[in-house]
């Protein structure tokens, strides 16, 4: 049996055992599909991991860079206390419309603010407004990952968690000769993590419904 078939089957087993049926989240993925959004949401097990990490952290102010249709946004917002807030940045007006509807359906609109525009244009406004965050999830265009990390570090509280998704690129991250802009962005991100004294981090490889990939998790000093 091919590896990817086993990976998928194991993920489905974990989902069946540990993530009960959730019509809201299932409808989000269906709405995203019907709206023509790319099928690049985190998997249910990854979404639950984000939820648990935010819970463990006791996060009250979460920043998400890359909303898409709001699937990961809903997982993260569900981890917030009553007075918590998720700020999520999305470049596409169409994607943001889908996400807004999904977030309303999930009854989380009072906790979530979607900011539309290029993240590198909107992040400075967050800094100017003295916004600070104790949990930051970066899951947007990979070539800009180093820039997103720099902004995350400016906006993070001491002890904040920073998660960066899709850093393995099916193993291509190890090849310096790979000229794919996403791979190059991840490699620059890794160089920054290795040299920046403001953050202590590690990276984890994953397999499953999303194939062979992985994520970075770091703690701001």
Tab-separated table of C-alpha atoms in Angstrom:
chain	number	residue	atom	x	y	z
A	1	UNK	CA	0.000	0.000	0.000
A	2	UNK	CA	1.459	3.434	-0.930
A	3	UNK	CA	2.566	5.593	1.970
A	4	UNK	CA	0.118	8.387	1.225
A	5	UNK	CA	-2.804	5.935	1.421
A	6	UNK	CA	-1.647	4.763	4.851
A	7	UNK	CA	-1.117	8.380	5.974
A	8	UNK	CA	-4.662	9.271	4.940
A	9	UNK	CA	-6.161	6.193	6.582
A	10	UNK	CA	-4.344	6.877	9.848
A	11	UNK	CA	-5.525	10.488	9.827
A	12	UNK	CA	-9.091	9.319	9.228
A	13	UNK	CA	-8.742	6.907	12.157
A	14	UNK	CA	-7.527	9.679	14.475
A	15	UNK	CA	-10.318	11.980	13.298
A	16	UNK	CA	-12.938	9.307	13.962
A	17	UNK	CA	-11.596	8.631	17.457
A	18	UNK	CA	-10.578	12.088	18.656
A	19	UNK	CA	-12.511	14.710	16.687
A	20	UNK	CA	-16.288	14.173	16.913
A	21	UNK	CA	-18.479	15.019	13.939
A	22	UNK	CA	-18.816	18.787	13.722
A	23	UNK	CA	-21.427	19.976	11.223
A	24	UNK	CA	-20.217	23.581	11.426
A	25	UNK	CA	-16.646	22.758	10.424
A	26	UNK	CA	-17.806	20.274	7.808
A	27	UNK	CA	-20.079	22.935	6.310
A	28	UNK	CA	-17.174	25.393	6.258
A	29	UNK	CA	-15.143	23.052	4.076
A	30	UNK	CA	-18.186	22.448	1.866
A	31	UNK	CA	-18.819	26.196	1.521
A	32	UNK	CA	-15.179	26.768	0.651
A	33	UNK	CA	-15.358	24.083	-2.018
A	34	UNK	CA	-18.530	25.495	-3.575
A	35	UNK	CA	-16.995	28.976	-3.553
A	36	UNK	CA	-14.034	27.674	-5.551
A	37	UNK	CA	-11.442	28.281	-2.843
A	38	UNK	CA	-8.255	26.201	-3.097
A	39	UNK	CA	-8.332	23.096	-0.916
A	40	UNK	CA	-5.383	24.126	1.238
A	41	UNK	CA	-7.027	24.403	4.656
A	42	UNK	CA	-5.331	22.723	7.572
A	43	UNK	CA	-6.575	19.188	8.184
A	44	UNK	CA	-8.995	18.467	11.060
A	45	UNK	CA	-6.175	17.013	13.172
A	46	UNK	CA	-4.038	20.078	12.494
A	47	UNK	CA	-6.951	22.371	13.295
A	48	UNK	CA	-7.464	20.556	16.584
A	49	UNK	CA	-3.748	20.928	17.311
A	50	UNK	CA	-3.983	24.700	16.797
A	51	UNK	CA	-7.009	24.763	19.096
A	52	UNK	CA	-5.197	22.791	21.799
A	53	UNK	CA	-2.029	24.875	21.575
A	54	UNK	CA	-4.060	28.080	21.924
A	55	UNK	CA	-5.896	26.540	24.899
A	56	UNK	CA	-2.665	25.415	26.551
A	57	UNK	CA	-1.207	28.881	26.022
A	58	UNK	CA	-4.335	30.518	27.425
A	59	UNK	CA	-4.318	32.810	24.414
A	60	UNK	CA	-6.504	35.912	24.530
A	61	UNK	CA	-5.289	37.816	21.468
A	62	UNK	CA	-4.552	35.752	18.369
A	63	UNK	CA	-3.186	36.953	15.033
A	64	UNK	CA	-3.672	34.814	11.945
A	65	UNK	CA	-1.886	35.706	8.711
A	66	UNK	CA	-3.860	34.009	5.944
A	67	UNK	CA	-7.612	33.502	6.455
A	68	UNK	CA	-8.721	31.677	3.292
A	69	UNK	CA	-12.287	30.523	4.127
A	70	UNK	CA	-11.935	30.737	7.877
A	71	UNK	CA	-11.532	27.045	8.735
A	72	UNK	CA	-8.414	27.501	10.873
A	73	UNK	CA	-9.817	30.826	12.109
A	74	UNK	CA	-12.789	29.009	13.615
A	75	UNK	CA	-10.590	26.409	15.298
A	76	UNK	CA	-8.489	29.177	16.853
A	77	UNK	CA	-11.429	31.395	17.817
A	78	UNK	CA	-13.086	28.489	19.608
A	79	UNK	CA	-10.058	28.320	21.908
A	80	UNK	CA	-10.487	31.921	23.038
A	81	UNK	CA	-12.100	32.989	26.314
A	82	UNK	CA	-15.258	35.118	26.212
A	83	UNK	CA	-13.253	38.341	26.070
A	84	UNK	CA	-10.689	37.013	23.577
A	85	UNK	CA	-10.157	38.231	20.024
A	86	UNK	CA	-8.804	36.799	16.778
A	87	UNK	CA	-7.502	39.187	14.130
A	88	UNK	CA	-7.103	37.475	10.781
A	89	UNK	CA	-5.529	38.958	7.642
A	90	UNK	CA	-6.686	38.036	4.140
A	91	UNK	CA	-5.576	39.485	0.804
A	92	UNK	CA	-8.613	38.333	-1.217
A	93	UNK	CA	-11.961	40.123	-0.912
A	94	UNK	CA	-13.730	37.025	-2.248
A	95	UNK	CA	-12.055	34.717	0.247
A	96	UNK	CA	-12.822	37.148	3.056
A	97	UNK	CA	-16.526	37.164	2.108
A	98	UNK	CA	-16.650	33.376	2.330
A	99	UNK	CA	-14.762	33.433	5.643
A	100	UNK	CA	-17.075	36.077	7.092
A	101	UNK	CA	-20.140	34.005	6.283
A	102	UNK	CA	-18.538	30.876	7.739
A	103	UNK	CA	-17.554	32.698	10.922
A	104	UNK	CA	-21.099	34.027	11.338
A	105	UNK	CA	-22.469	30.510	10.863
A	106	UNK	CA	-20.093	29.386	13.619
A	107	UNK	CA	-21.439	32.217	15.851
A	108	UNK	CA	-17.955	33.615	16.371
A	109	UNK	CA	-18.344	37.001	14.688
A	110	UNK	CA	-18.004	38.815	18.033
A	111	UNK	CA	-14.542	37.330	18.519
A	112	UNK	CA	-13.146	37.570	14.983
A	113	UNK	CA	-12.057	40.564	12.910
A	114	UNK	CA	-11.105	40.030	9.280
A	115	UNK	CA	-8.756	42.655	7.845
A	116	UNK	CA	-8.638	42.677	4.042
A	117	UNK	CA	-5.517	43.634	2.121
A	118	UNK	CA	-1.925	42.591	1.636
A	119	UNK	CA	-0.641	41.504	5.034
A	120	UNK	CA	2.584	43.452	4.562
A	121	UNK	CA	0.417	46.562	4.149
A	122	UNK	CA	-1.942	45.867	7.064
A	123	UNK	CA	0.585	44.611	9.616
A	124	UNK	CA	2.121	48.091	10.082
A	125	UNK	CA	-1.327	49.437	11.022
A	126	UNK	CA	-1.588	46.820	13.754
A	127	UNK	CA	1.758	48.008	15.077
A	128	UNK	CA	0.651	51.645	14.930
A	129	UNK	CA	-2.497	50.799	16.880
A	130	UNK	CA	-0.368	49.119	19.575
A	131	UNK	CA	-1.954	45.720	18.965
A	132	UNK	CA	-0.149	42.864	20.695
A	133	UNK	CA	-0.690	39.140	20.403
A	134	UNK	CA	0.085	36.097	22.524
A	135	UNK	CA	-0.466	33.562	19.712
A	136	UNK	CA	0.356	34.037	16.027
A	137	UNK	CA	-0.379	31.605	13.193
A	138	UNK	CA	1.340	32.240	9.855
A	139	UNK	CA	-0.207	30.412	6.911
A	140	UNK	CA	-0.052	32.684	3.877
A	141	UNK	CA	2.148	33.043	0.774
A	142	UNK	CA	5.398	31.305	1.595
A	143	UNK	CA	7.875	33.640	-0.179
A	144	UNK	CA	6.958	36.336	2.361
A	145	UNK	CA	7.381	34.080	5.411
A	146	UNK	CA	10.561	35.880	6.587
A	147	UNK	CA	8.747	39.233	6.457
A	148	UNK	CA	5.733	37.814	8.276
A	149	UNK	CA	7.978	36.433	10.998
A	150	UNK	CA	9.681	39.784	11.451
A	151	UNK	CA	6.313	41.463	11.895
A	152	UNK	CA	5.112	38.694	14.197
A	153	UNK	CA	8.099	39.275	16.448
A	154	UNK	CA	7.316	43.006	16.560
A	155	UNK	CA	3.694	42.317	17.504
A	156	UNK	CA	4.208	39.437	19.935
A	157	UNK	CA	4.180	39.521	23.707
A	158	UNK	CA	6.978	37.859	25.646
A	159	UNK	CA	6.113	34.171	25.815
A	160	UNK	CA	3.896	34.294	22.724
A	161	UNK	CA	3.623	31.202	20.528
A	162	UNK	CA	4.335	31.590	16.822
A	163	UNK	CA	3.296	28.768	14.476
A	164	UNK	CA	4.319	28.711	10.793
A	165	UNK	CA	2.653	26.158	8.525
A	166	UNK	CA	3.882	24.338	5.405
A	167	UNK	CA	7.633	24.453	6.003
A	168	UNK	CA	8.681	21.046	4.633
A	169	UNK	CA	7.378	21.437	1.066
A	170	UNK	CA	7.349	17.686	0.441
A	171	UNK	CA	11.007	17.546	1.508
A	172	UNK	CA	12.168	20.165	-0.994
A	173	UNK	CA	13.239	22.518	1.799
A	174	UNK	CA	16.589	20.727	2.127
A	175	UNK	CA	17.671	21.424	-1.459
A	176	UNK	CA	19.544	24.714	-1.813
A	177	UNK	CA	19.346	24.439	-5.590
A	178	UNK	CA	15.534	24.441	-5.585
A	179	UNK	CA	14.474	27.783	-7.088
A	180	UNK	CA	10.787	27.528	-6.201
A	181	UNK	CA	9.891	30.809	-4.487
A	182	UNK	CA	7.940	29.059	-1.717
A	183	UNK	CA	10.882	26.788	-0.931
A	184	UNK	CA	13.248	29.755	-0.961
A	185	UNK	CA	10.903	31.616	1.382
A	186	UNK	CA	10.911	28.729	3.846
A	187	UNK	CA	14.697	28.455	3.732
A	188	UNK	CA	15.041	32.187	4.446
A	189	UNK	CA	12.577	31.741	7.293
A	190	UNK	CA	14.742	28.981	8.736
A	191	UNK	CA	17.854	31.139	8.456
A	192	UNK	CA	16.062	33.896	10.356
A	193	UNK	CA	14.854	31.517	13.070
A	194	UNK	CA	18.377	30.168	13.432
A	195	UNK	CA	19.907	33.600	13.903
A	196	UNK	CA	17.287	35.727	15.645
A	197	UNK	CA	17.761	35.807	19.437
A	198	UNK	CA	14.149	36.885	20.037
A	199	UNK	CA	12.661	33.444	19.425
A	200	UNK	CA	13.364	29.836	20.422
A	201	UNK	CA	11.910	27.370	17.924
A	202	UNK	CA	11.771	23.909	16.453
A	203	UNK	CA	10.254	22.325	13.339
A	204	UNK	CA	8.189	19.152	13.075
A	205	UNK	CA	7.624	17.015	9.981
A	206	UNK	CA	4.085	15.732	9.456
A	207	UNK	CA	2.322	13.247	7.193
A	208	UNK	CA	-1.395	12.714	6.710
A	209	UNK	CA	-4.280	14.103	4.706
A	210	UNK	CA	-2.124	17.084	3.706
A	211	UNK	CA	0.707	14.879	2.436
A	212	UNK	CA	4.313	15.282	3.583
A	213	UNK	CA	4.829	18.670	5.196
A	214	UNK	CA	5.395	20.200	8.613
A	215	UNK	CA	5.346	23.293	10.781
A	216	UNK	CA	7.497	25.539	12.934
A	217	UNK	CA	6.597	26.281	16.525
A	218	UNK	CA	8.450	28.985	18.427
A	219	UNK	CA	8.276	30.844	21.716
A	220	UNK	CA	9.099	34.534	21.842
A	221	UNK	CA	11.636	35.359	24.530
